């Protein structure tokens, strides 16, 4: 299997001189094409920073990040932005959608910026995605007029507009109730089945249980990982048990 992203020995610190603190302590990670992985670990262990480092959003002090064979850290700011826009999708706990723009316009905004001439196709694609995720009838709503789960669906549509190779989700279900969490995870599952790699940060063992590899982070290092068969909708309780068992063992 080809690798989408390879991070090698990534070191990242914040602060100056005596206040300097290593947040990533030499992290190496590889994500395969079409793989569905998650990262778990206590708050402050460096999960978000790792995701930002792998996506080129955060500069690192040391180490190497390779995306589809290209050295990300050697690229110009423009080249990097281009890759992020066309090959990566991002989903956060609170979708960063704009008020006073309706749901549809929020979804198409980044793509329109890139390719205004193609407006009709972009709108068509957004509508198809909205239909897939069950928010077709909400296109004219303001973002304040929909539920958290619906908002997250819109965020996912926006992330999918560019047909990314990989989606980074930083606690994408962290603000959702358990029903919406399940629905959003079903969505990620379908997206992954279509071939998009997904890397999720989560505190929820039930969320991680739907992924096929769980990396455990502690103090800026990946200290362990658990591999599971690709999720097929069965055995969720046993998968959760394996994960919580590992967390107990690691003291997470
Ligand atoms: P996690 O996502 O696992 O909760 P983070 O990657 O957000 O952890 O943060 C790891 C550590 O790095 C935390 O102690 C946090 O305070 C620190 N940190 C993160 N971003 C910054 C920043 N921009 N400036 C200073 N410290 C930061
Ligand atoms: Mg975080």
PDB file of C-alpha atoms and ligand atoms in Angstrom:
ATOM      1  CA  UNK A   1       0.000   0.000   0.000  1.00  0.00           C
ATOM      2  CA  UNK A   2       1.260   3.466  -0.803  1.00  0.00           C
ATOM      3  CA  UNK A   3       1.721   5.939   1.976  1.00  0.00           C
ATOM      4  CA  UNK A   4      -0.127   9.238   1.905  1.00  0.00           C
ATOM      5  CA  UNK A   5       1.817  10.847   4.704  1.00  0.00           C
ATOM      6  CA  UNK A   6       5.057  10.002   6.394  1.00  0.00           C
ATOM      7  CA  UNK A   7       6.165  11.976   9.430  1.00  0.00           C
ATOM      8  CA  UNK A   8       9.671  11.209  10.623  1.00  0.00           C
ATOM      9  CA  UNK A   9      11.076  12.149  13.987  1.00  0.00           C
ATOM     10  CA  UNK A  10       9.044  15.326  14.307  1.00  0.00           C
ATOM     11  CA  UNK A  11      10.119  17.648  17.093  1.00  0.00           C
ATOM     12  CA  UNK A  12       8.152  20.751  17.951  1.00  0.00           C
ATOM     13  CA  UNK A  13       8.508  23.088  20.871  1.00  0.00           C
ATOM     14  CA  UNK A  14       6.671  26.182  21.964  1.00  0.00           C
ATOM     15  CA  UNK A  15       8.093  29.077  23.964  1.00  0.00           C
ATOM     16  CA  UNK A  16      11.524  30.666  24.262  1.00  0.00           C
ATOM     17  CA  UNK A  17      14.752  29.630  26.022  1.00  0.00           C
ATOM     18  CA  UNK A  18      14.059  28.573  29.622  1.00  0.00           C
ATOM     19  CA  UNK A  19      10.321  28.453  28.986  1.00  0.00           C
ATOM     20  CA  UNK A  20      10.827  26.157  26.025  1.00  0.00           C
ATOM     21  CA  UNK A  21       8.708  23.027  26.085  1.00  0.00           C
ATOM     22  CA  UNK A  22       8.756  20.146  23.670  1.00  0.00           C
ATOM     23  CA  UNK A  23       5.241  19.376  22.551  1.00  0.00           C
ATOM     24  CA  UNK A  24       6.256  16.787  19.975  1.00  0.00           C
ATOM     25  CA  UNK A  25       9.190  14.706  21.100  1.00  0.00           C
ATOM     26  CA  UNK A  26      10.323  12.905  17.973  1.00  0.00           C
ATOM     27  CA  UNK A  27       7.100  11.521  16.547  1.00  0.00           C
ATOM     28  CA  UNK A  28       7.170   9.185  13.578  1.00  0.00           C
ATOM     29  CA  UNK A  29       3.953   8.219  11.882  1.00  0.00           C
ATOM     30  CA  UNK A  30       2.856   6.822   8.557  1.00  0.00           C
ATOM     31  CA  UNK A  31      -0.629   6.817   7.087  1.00  0.00           C
ATOM     32  CA  UNK A  32      -1.449   4.551   4.190  1.00  0.00           C
ATOM     33  CA  UNK A  33      -3.694   5.411   1.287  1.00  0.00           C
ATOM     34  CA  UNK A  34      -7.271   4.771   2.272  1.00  0.00           C
ATOM     35  CA  UNK A  35      -6.389   4.026   5.879  1.00  0.00           C
ATOM     36  CA  UNK A  36      -8.711   5.062   8.718  1.00  0.00           C
ATOM     37  CA  UNK A  37      -6.696   5.865  11.826  1.00  0.00           C
ATOM     38  CA  UNK A  38      -7.281   7.638  15.097  1.00  0.00           C
ATOM     39  CA  UNK A  39      -5.142   9.302  17.720  1.00  0.00           C
ATOM     40  CA  UNK A  40      -6.004   9.158  21.396  1.00  0.00           C
ATOM     41  CA  UNK A  41      -4.267  10.609  24.418  1.00  0.00           C
ATOM     42  CA  UNK A  42      -4.750  13.041  27.295  1.00  0.00           C
ATOM     43  CA  UNK A  43      -5.363  16.740  26.718  1.00  0.00           C
ATOM     44  CA  UNK A  44      -2.092  18.485  26.055  1.00  0.00           C
ATOM     45  CA  UNK A  45      -0.301  15.360  24.831  1.00  0.00           C
ATOM     46  CA  UNK A  46       0.253  16.937  21.410  1.00  0.00           C
ATOM     47  CA  UNK A  47      -2.493  15.401  19.267  1.00  0.00           C
ATOM     48  CA  UNK A  48      -3.624  18.601  17.587  1.00  0.00           C
ATOM     49  CA  UNK A  49      -0.065  19.783  17.133  1.00  0.00           C
ATOM     50  CA  UNK A  50       0.809  16.495  15.430  1.00  0.00           C
ATOM     51  CA  UNK A  51      -2.110  16.904  13.049  1.00  0.00           C
ATOM     52  CA  UNK A  52      -1.096  20.458  12.248  1.00  0.00           C
ATOM     53  CA  UNK A  53       2.503  19.366  11.714  1.00  0.00           C
ATOM     54  CA  UNK A  54       1.484  16.560   9.347  1.00  0.00           C
ATOM     55  CA  UNK A  55      -0.678  18.899   7.314  1.00  0.00           C
ATOM     56  CA  UNK A  56       1.985  21.572   7.070  1.00  0.00           C
ATOM     57  CA  UNK A  57      -0.114  24.046   9.059  1.00  0.00           C
ATOM     58  CA  UNK A  58       2.433  24.234  11.823  1.00  0.00           C
ATOM     59  CA  UNK A  59       6.165  24.591  11.317  1.00  0.00           C
ATOM     60  CA  UNK A  60       8.296  22.059  13.115  1.00  0.00           C
ATOM     61  CA  UNK A  61      11.730  22.396  14.699  1.00  0.00           C
ATOM     62  CA  UNK A  62      13.071  19.139  13.397  1.00  0.00           C
ATOM     63  CA  UNK A  63      12.017  16.154  11.358  1.00  0.00           C
ATOM     64  CA  UNK A  64      10.495  15.465   7.992  1.00  0.00           C
ATOM     65  CA  UNK A  65       6.990  15.281   6.576  1.00  0.00           C
ATOM     66  CA  UNK A  66       6.416  13.637   3.216  1.00  0.00           C
ATOM     67  CA  UNK A  67       3.059  13.924   1.500  1.00  0.00           C
ATOM     68  CA  UNK A  68       2.540  11.763  -1.591  1.00  0.00           C
ATOM     69  CA  UNK A  69       6.292  11.623  -2.006  1.00  0.00           C
ATOM     70  CA  UNK A  70       6.875  15.366  -1.655  1.00  0.00           C
ATOM     71  CA  UNK A  71       8.864  16.909   1.155  1.00  0.00           C
ATOM     72  CA  UNK A  72       6.233  19.225   2.660  1.00  0.00           C
ATOM     73  CA  UNK A  73       8.698  21.259   4.664  1.00  0.00           C
ATOM     74  CA  UNK A  74      10.690  22.168   1.565  1.00  0.00           C
ATOM     75  CA  UNK A  75       7.698  23.698  -0.208  1.00  0.00           C
ATOM     76  CA  UNK A  76       6.921  27.391  -0.436  1.00  0.00           C
ATOM     77  CA  UNK A  77       3.971  28.781   1.501  1.00  0.00           C
ATOM     78  CA  UNK A  78       1.982  28.947  -1.747  1.00  0.00           C
ATOM     79  CA  UNK A  79       2.749  25.383  -2.791  1.00  0.00           C
ATOM     80  CA  UNK A  80       1.814  24.200   0.671  1.00  0.00           C
ATOM     81  CA  UNK A  81      -1.455  26.111   0.648  1.00  0.00           C
ATOM     82  CA  UNK A  82      -2.187  24.587  -2.733  1.00  0.00           C
ATOM     83  CA  UNK A  83      -1.692  21.037  -1.449  1.00  0.00           C
ATOM     84  CA  UNK A  84      -3.770  21.721   1.635  1.00  0.00           C
ATOM     85  CA  UNK A  85      -6.562  23.129  -0.489  1.00  0.00           C
ATOM     86  CA  UNK A  86      -6.620  20.434  -3.130  1.00  0.00           C
ATOM     87  CA  UNK A  87      -5.469  17.273  -1.351  1.00  0.00           C
ATOM     88  CA  UNK A  88      -6.396  17.634   2.294  1.00  0.00           C
ATOM     89  CA  UNK A  89      -9.675  18.145   4.084  1.00  0.00           C
ATOM     90  CA  UNK A  90     -10.035  19.458   7.612  1.00  0.00           C
ATOM     91  CA  UNK A  91     -12.870  18.959  10.049  1.00  0.00           C
ATOM     92  CA  UNK A  92     -12.747  20.542  13.487  1.00  0.00           C
ATOM     93  CA  UNK A  93     -14.818  20.248  16.644  1.00  0.00           C
ATOM     94  CA  UNK A  94     -16.543  23.520  15.835  1.00  0.00           C
ATOM     95  CA  UNK A  95     -16.818  23.904  12.090  1.00  0.00           C
ATOM     96  CA  UNK A  96     -15.268  27.212  11.104  1.00  0.00           C
ATOM     97  CA  UNK A  97     -18.200  28.343   8.991  1.00  0.00           C
ATOM     98  CA  UNK A  98     -19.106  31.977   8.461  1.00  0.00           C
ATOM     99  CA  UNK A  99     -22.167  33.671   9.865  1.00  0.00           C
ATOM    100  CA  UNK A 100     -24.339  35.601   7.410  1.00  0.00           C
ATOM    101  CA  UNK A 101     -23.546  33.098   4.694  1.00  0.00           C
ATOM    102  CA  UNK A 102     -25.967  30.273   4.095  1.00  0.00           C
ATOM    103  CA  UNK A 103     -24.918  26.639   4.367  1.00  0.00           C
ATOM    104  CA  UNK A 104     -24.467  26.157   0.626  1.00  0.00           C
ATOM    105  CA  UNK A 105     -22.316  29.261   0.231  1.00  0.00           C
ATOM    106  CA  UNK A 106     -20.194  28.205   3.186  1.00  0.00           C
ATOM    107  CA  UNK A 107     -19.563  24.856   1.558  1.00  0.00           C
ATOM    108  CA  UNK A 108     -18.617  26.241  -1.829  1.00  0.00           C
ATOM    109  CA  UNK A 109     -16.685  29.306  -0.662  1.00  0.00           C
ATOM    110  CA  UNK A 110     -13.164  27.785  -0.638  1.00  0.00           C
ATOM    111  CA  UNK A 111     -13.672  26.092  -4.025  1.00  0.00           C
ATOM    112  CA  UNK A 112     -15.100  29.260  -5.569  1.00  0.00           C
ATOM    113  CA  UNK A 113     -12.038  31.160  -4.445  1.00  0.00           C
ATOM    114  CA  UNK A 114      -9.901  28.695  -6.401  1.00  0.00           C
ATOM    115  CA  UNK A 115     -11.958  28.345  -9.498  1.00  0.00           C
ATOM    116  CA  UNK A 116     -14.671  30.908  -9.979  1.00  0.00           C
ATOM    117  CA  UNK A 117     -15.204  30.012 -13.652  1.00  0.00           C
ATOM    118  CA  UNK A 118     -16.427  26.608 -12.645  1.00  0.00           C
ATOM    119  CA  UNK A 119     -19.168  27.963 -10.398  1.00  0.00           C
ATOM    120  CA  UNK A 120     -22.025  25.895 -11.783  1.00  0.00           C
ATOM    121  CA  UNK A 121     -20.145  22.608 -11.402  1.00  0.00           C
ATOM    122  CA  UNK A 122     -19.016  23.539  -7.929  1.00  0.00           C
ATOM    123  CA  UNK A 123     -22.570  24.280  -6.844  1.00  0.00           C
ATOM    124  CA  UNK A 124     -23.772  21.044  -8.386  1.00  0.00           C
ATOM    125  CA  UNK A 125     -21.111  19.095  -6.551  1.00  0.00           C
ATOM    126  CA  UNK A 126     -21.924  20.791  -3.241  1.00  0.00           C
ATOM    127  CA  UNK A 127     -25.600  19.947  -3.662  1.00  0.00           C
ATOM    128  CA  UNK A 128     -24.759  16.312  -4.381  1.00  0.00           C
ATOM    129  CA  UNK A 129     -22.608  16.137  -1.253  1.00  0.00           C
ATOM    130  CA  UNK A 130     -25.293  17.818   0.844  1.00  0.00           C
ATOM    131  CA  UNK A 131     -27.769  15.267  -0.400  1.00  0.00           C
ATOM    132  CA  UNK A 132     -25.385  12.425   0.503  1.00  0.00           C
ATOM    133  CA  UNK A 133     -24.998  13.658   4.053  1.00  0.00           C
ATOM    134  CA  UNK A 134     -28.675  14.448   4.497  1.00  0.00           C
ATOM    135  CA  UNK A 135     -28.699  18.246   4.596  1.00  0.00           C
ATOM    136  CA  UNK A 136     -29.958  18.973   1.072  1.00  0.00           C
ATOM    137  CA  UNK A 137     -32.955  20.916   2.336  1.00  0.00           C
ATOM    138  CA  UNK A 138     -30.808  23.206   4.497  1.00  0.00           C
ATOM    139  CA  UNK A 139     -28.847  24.988   1.791  1.00  0.00           C
ATOM    140  CA  UNK A 140     -30.458  28.376   2.363  1.00  0.00           C
ATOM    141  CA  UNK A 141     -30.255  28.301   6.142  1.00  0.00           C
ATOM    142  CA  UNK A 142     -27.892  30.516   8.052  1.00  0.00           C
ATOM    143  CA  UNK A 143     -25.386  28.531  10.124  1.00  0.00           C
ATOM    144  CA  UNK A 144     -27.138  29.706  13.296  1.00  0.00           C
ATOM    145  CA  UNK A 145     -30.341  27.994  12.147  1.00  0.00           C
ATOM    146  CA  UNK A 146     -29.138  24.393  12.139  1.00  0.00           C
ATOM    147  CA  UNK A 147     -28.155  21.853  14.787  1.00  0.00           C
ATOM    148  CA  UNK A 148     -24.585  20.962  15.771  1.00  0.00           C
ATOM    149  CA  UNK A 149     -24.809  17.683  13.891  1.00  0.00           C
ATOM    150  CA  UNK A 150     -26.105  19.399  10.772  1.00  0.00           C
ATOM    151  CA  UNK A 151     -23.372  21.993  11.022  1.00  0.00           C
ATOM    152  CA  UNK A 152     -20.760  19.266  11.248  1.00  0.00           C
ATOM    153  CA  UNK A 153     -22.235  17.632   8.143  1.00  0.00           C
ATOM    154  CA  UNK A 154     -21.827  20.931   6.348  1.00  0.00           C
ATOM    155  CA  UNK A 155     -18.238  21.081   7.572  1.00  0.00           C
ATOM    156  CA  UNK A 156     -17.648  17.615   6.176  1.00  0.00           C
ATOM    157  CA  UNK A 157     -19.174  18.581   2.816  1.00  0.00           C
ATOM    158  CA  UNK A 158     -16.821  21.530   2.668  1.00  0.00           C
ATOM    159  CA  UNK A 159     -13.853  19.286   3.446  1.00  0.00           C
ATOM    160  CA  UNK A 160     -14.920  16.889   0.674  1.00  0.00           C
ATOM    161  CA  UNK A 161     -15.312  19.487  -2.058  1.00  0.00           C
ATOM    162  CA  UNK A 162     -11.745  19.025  -3.286  1.00  0.00           C
ATOM    163  CA  UNK A 163     -11.818  15.184  -3.278  1.00  0.00           C
ATOM    164  CA  UNK A 164      -9.029  15.098  -0.689  1.00  0.00           C
ATOM    165  CA  UNK A 165      -6.576  12.226  -0.344  1.00  0.00           C
ATOM    166  CA  UNK A 166      -6.833  12.563   3.399  1.00  0.00           C
ATOM    167  CA  UNK A 167      -9.193  14.110   5.900  1.00  0.00           C
ATOM    168  CA  UNK A 168      -7.873  15.334   9.221  1.00  0.00           C
ATOM    169  CA  UNK A 169     -10.515  15.474  11.921  1.00  0.00           C
ATOM    170  CA  UNK A 170      -9.595  17.121  15.213  1.00  0.00           C
ATOM    171  CA  UNK A 171     -12.227  15.884  17.676  1.00  0.00           C
ATOM    172  CA  UNK A 172     -14.929  16.244  15.013  1.00  0.00           C
ATOM    173  CA  UNK A 173     -17.542  14.624  17.245  1.00  0.00           C
ATOM    174  CA  UNK A 174     -16.360  16.300  20.452  1.00  0.00           C
ATOM    175  CA  UNK A 175     -19.312  18.696  20.573  1.00  0.00           C
ATOM    176  CA  UNK A 176     -21.990  16.229  19.463  1.00  0.00           C
ATOM    177  CA  UNK A 177     -24.409  14.015  21.346  1.00  0.00           C
ATOM    178  CA  UNK A 178     -24.091  10.268  20.938  1.00  0.00           C
ATOM    179  CA  UNK A 179     -26.704   9.993  18.199  1.00  0.00           C
ATOM    180  CA  UNK A 180     -25.092  12.688  16.044  1.00  0.00           C
ATOM    181  CA  UNK A 181     -21.683  11.196  16.814  1.00  0.00           C
ATOM    182  CA  UNK A 182     -22.835   7.873  15.390  1.00  0.00           C
ATOM    183  CA  UNK A 183     -24.278   9.506  12.309  1.00  0.00           C
ATOM    184  CA  UNK A 184     -21.135  11.501  11.660  1.00  0.00           C
ATOM    185  CA  UNK A 185     -19.032   8.370  12.148  1.00  0.00           C
ATOM    186  CA  UNK A 186     -21.223   6.522   9.636  1.00  0.00           C
ATOM    187  CA  UNK A 187     -20.448   9.319   7.246  1.00  0.00           C
ATOM    188  CA  UNK A 188     -16.702   9.099   7.810  1.00  0.00           C
ATOM    189  CA  UNK A 189     -17.006   5.358   7.349  1.00  0.00           C
ATOM    190  CA  UNK A 190     -18.609   5.809   3.931  1.00  0.00           C
ATOM    191  CA  UNK A 191     -16.071   8.433   2.920  1.00  0.00           C
ATOM    192  CA  UNK A 192     -13.284   6.064   3.911  1.00  0.00           C
ATOM    193  CA  UNK A 193     -14.821   3.146   2.013  1.00  0.00           C
ATOM    194  CA  UNK A 194     -14.686   5.366  -1.075  1.00  0.00           C
ATOM    195  CA  UNK A 195     -10.906   5.502  -0.608  1.00  0.00           C
ATOM    196  CA  UNK A 196     -10.138   8.662   1.342  1.00  0.00           C
ATOM    197  CA  UNK A 197      -7.673   8.234   4.192  1.00  0.00           C
ATOM    198  CA  UNK A 198      -8.915   9.659   7.493  1.00  0.00           C
ATOM    199  CA  UNK A 199      -7.031  10.622  10.625  1.00  0.00           C
ATOM    200  CA  UNK A 200      -9.224  11.440  13.610  1.00  0.00           C
ATOM    201  CA  UNK A 201      -8.236  12.780  16.979  1.00  0.00           C
ATOM    202  CA  UNK A 202     -10.743  11.650  19.563  1.00  0.00           C
ATOM    203  CA  UNK A 203     -11.281  11.097  23.280  1.00  0.00           C
ATOM    204  CA  UNK A 204     -14.139   8.726  22.573  1.00  0.00           C
ATOM    205  CA  UNK A 205     -13.225   5.016  22.520  1.00  0.00           C
ATOM    206  CA  UNK A 206     -16.435   4.318  20.601  1.00  0.00           C
ATOM    207  CA  UNK A 207     -15.284   6.669  17.860  1.00  0.00           C
ATOM    208  CA  UNK A 208     -11.795   5.209  17.782  1.00  0.00           C
ATOM    209  CA  UNK A 209     -13.315   1.722  17.677  1.00  0.00           C
ATOM    210  CA  UNK A 210     -14.530   2.409  14.152  1.00  0.00           C
ATOM    211  CA  UNK A 211     -10.994   3.026  12.922  1.00  0.00           C
ATOM    212  CA  UNK A 212      -8.462   0.373  11.986  1.00  0.00           C
ATOM    213  CA  UNK A 213      -5.445   1.704  13.847  1.00  0.00           C
ATOM    214  CA  UNK A 214      -5.402   3.663  17.065  1.00  0.00           C
ATOM    215  CA  UNK A 215      -2.259   5.570  17.989  1.00  0.00           C
ATOM    216  CA  UNK A 216      -1.849   6.472  21.638  1.00  0.00           C
ATOM    217  CA  UNK A 217      -0.047   9.697  22.456  1.00  0.00           C
ATOM    218  CA  UNK A 218       1.527  10.632  25.729  1.00  0.00           C
ATOM    219  CA  UNK A 219       3.806  13.614  26.380  1.00  0.00           C
ATOM    220  CA  UNK A 220       4.475  14.338  22.741  1.00  0.00           C
ATOM    221  CA  UNK A 221       5.185  10.778  21.696  1.00  0.00           C
ATOM    222  CA  UNK A 222       3.229   7.981  20.141  1.00  0.00           C
ATOM    223  CA  UNK A 223       3.786   5.398  22.846  1.00  0.00           C
ATOM    224  CA  UNK A 224       1.737   2.563  21.438  1.00  0.00           C
ATOM    225  CA  UNK A 225      -0.704   1.598  18.771  1.00  0.00           C
ATOM    226  CA  UNK A 226      -3.486  -0.899  18.357  1.00  0.00           C
ATOM    227  CA  UNK A 227      -4.432  -2.442  15.045  1.00  0.00           C
ATOM    228  CA  UNK A 228      -7.920  -3.704  14.386  1.00  0.00           C
ATOM    229  CA  UNK A 229      -9.500  -5.226  11.298  1.00  0.00           C
ATOM    230  CA  UNK A 230     -11.231  -2.652   9.120  1.00  0.00           C
ATOM    231  CA  UNK A 231     -14.612  -1.960  10.732  1.00  0.00           C
ATOM    232  CA  UNK A 232     -17.486  -3.845   9.114  1.00  0.00           C
ATOM    233  CA  UNK A 233     -20.266  -2.709  11.409  1.00  0.00           C
ATOM    234  CA  UNK A 234     -19.910  -5.616  13.821  1.00  0.00           C
ATOM    235  CA  UNK A 235     -18.094  -6.286  17.087  1.00  0.00           C
ATOM    236  CA  UNK A 236     -18.107  -2.675  18.220  1.00  0.00           C
ATOM    237  CA  UNK A 237     -18.237  -3.625  21.921  1.00  0.00           C
ATOM    238  CA  UNK A 238     -15.228  -5.896  21.654  1.00  0.00           C
ATOM    239  CA  UNK A 239     -13.315  -3.209  19.763  1.00  0.00           C
ATOM    240  CA  UNK A 240     -14.141  -0.646  22.443  1.00  0.00           C
ATOM    241  CA  UNK A 241     -13.008  -3.101  25.122  1.00  0.00           C
ATOM    242  CA  UNK A 242      -9.668  -3.611  23.408  1.00  0.00           C
ATOM    243  CA  UNK A 243      -9.121   0.133  23.225  1.00  0.00           C
ATOM    244  CA  UNK A 244     -10.115   0.875  26.804  1.00  0.00           C
ATOM    245  CA  UNK A 245      -7.961  -2.061  27.928  1.00  0.00           C
ATOM    246  CA  UNK A 246      -4.984  -0.583  26.121  1.00  0.00           C
ATOM    247  CA  UNK A 247      -5.669   2.842  27.612  1.00  0.00           C
ATOM    248  CA  UNK A 248      -5.751   1.376  31.115  1.00  0.00           C
ATOM    249  CA  UNK A 249      -2.515  -0.467  30.465  1.00  0.00           C
ATOM    250  CA  UNK A 250      -0.858   2.743  29.237  1.00  0.00           C
ATOM    251  CA  UNK A 251      -2.342   4.916  31.980  1.00  0.00           C
ATOM    252  CA  UNK A 252      -4.156   7.212  29.555  1.00  0.00           C
TER     253      UNK A 252
HETATM  254  P1  LIG B   1      -3.855  18.032  22.508  1.00  0.00           P
HETATM  255  O1  LIG B   1      -4.452  18.285  21.165  1.00  0.00           O
HETATM  256  O2  LIG B   1      -3.341  16.638  22.691  1.00  0.00           O
HETATM  257  O3  LIG B   1      -4.753  18.414  23.625  1.00  0.00           O
HETATM  258  P2  LIG B   1      -2.072  20.158  21.749  1.00  0.00           P
HETATM  259  O4  LIG B   1      -1.327  19.618  20.587  1.00  0.00           O
HETATM  260  O5  LIG B   1      -3.176  21.103  21.485  1.00  0.00           O
HETATM  261  O6  LIG B   1      -2.564  18.958  22.648  1.00  0.00           O
HETATM  262  O7  LIG B   1      -1.074  20.904  22.714  1.00  0.00           O
HETATM  263  C1  LIG B   1       0.038  20.270  23.303  1.00  0.00           C
HETATM  264  C2  LIG B   1       0.738  21.267  24.200  1.00  0.00           C
HETATM  265  O8  LIG B   1       1.259  22.311  23.412  1.00  0.00           O
HETATM  266  C3  LIG B   1      -0.170  21.910  25.213  1.00  0.00           C
HETATM  267  O9  LIG B   1       0.523  21.985  26.445  1.00  0.00           O
HETATM  268  C4  LIG B   1      -0.422  23.270  24.665  1.00  0.00           C
HETATM  269  O10 LIG B   1      -0.621  24.198  25.678  1.00  0.00           O
HETATM  270  C5  LIG B   1       0.835  23.559  23.888  1.00  0.00           C
HETATM  271  N1  LIG B   1       0.585  24.431  22.738  1.00  0.00           N
HETATM  272  C6  LIG B   1      -0.163  24.109  21.656  1.00  0.00           C
HETATM  273  N2  LIG B   1      -0.188  25.119  20.760  1.00  0.00           N
HETATM  274  C7  LIG B   1       0.555  26.110  21.301  1.00  0.00           C
HETATM  275  C8  LIG B   1       0.924  27.428  20.866  1.00  0.00           C
HETATM  276  N3  LIG B   1       0.534  27.913  19.698  1.00  0.00           N
HETATM  277  N4  LIG B   1       1.724  28.154  21.682  1.00  0.00           N
HETATM  278  C9  LIG B   1       2.146  27.649  22.871  1.00  0.00           C
HETATM  279  N5  LIG B   1       1.843  26.435  23.318  1.00  0.00           N
HETATM  280  C10 LIG B   1       1.059  25.672  22.566  1.00  0.00           C
HETATM  281 MG1  LIG B   2      -6.310  19.062  20.654  1.00  0.00          MG
END
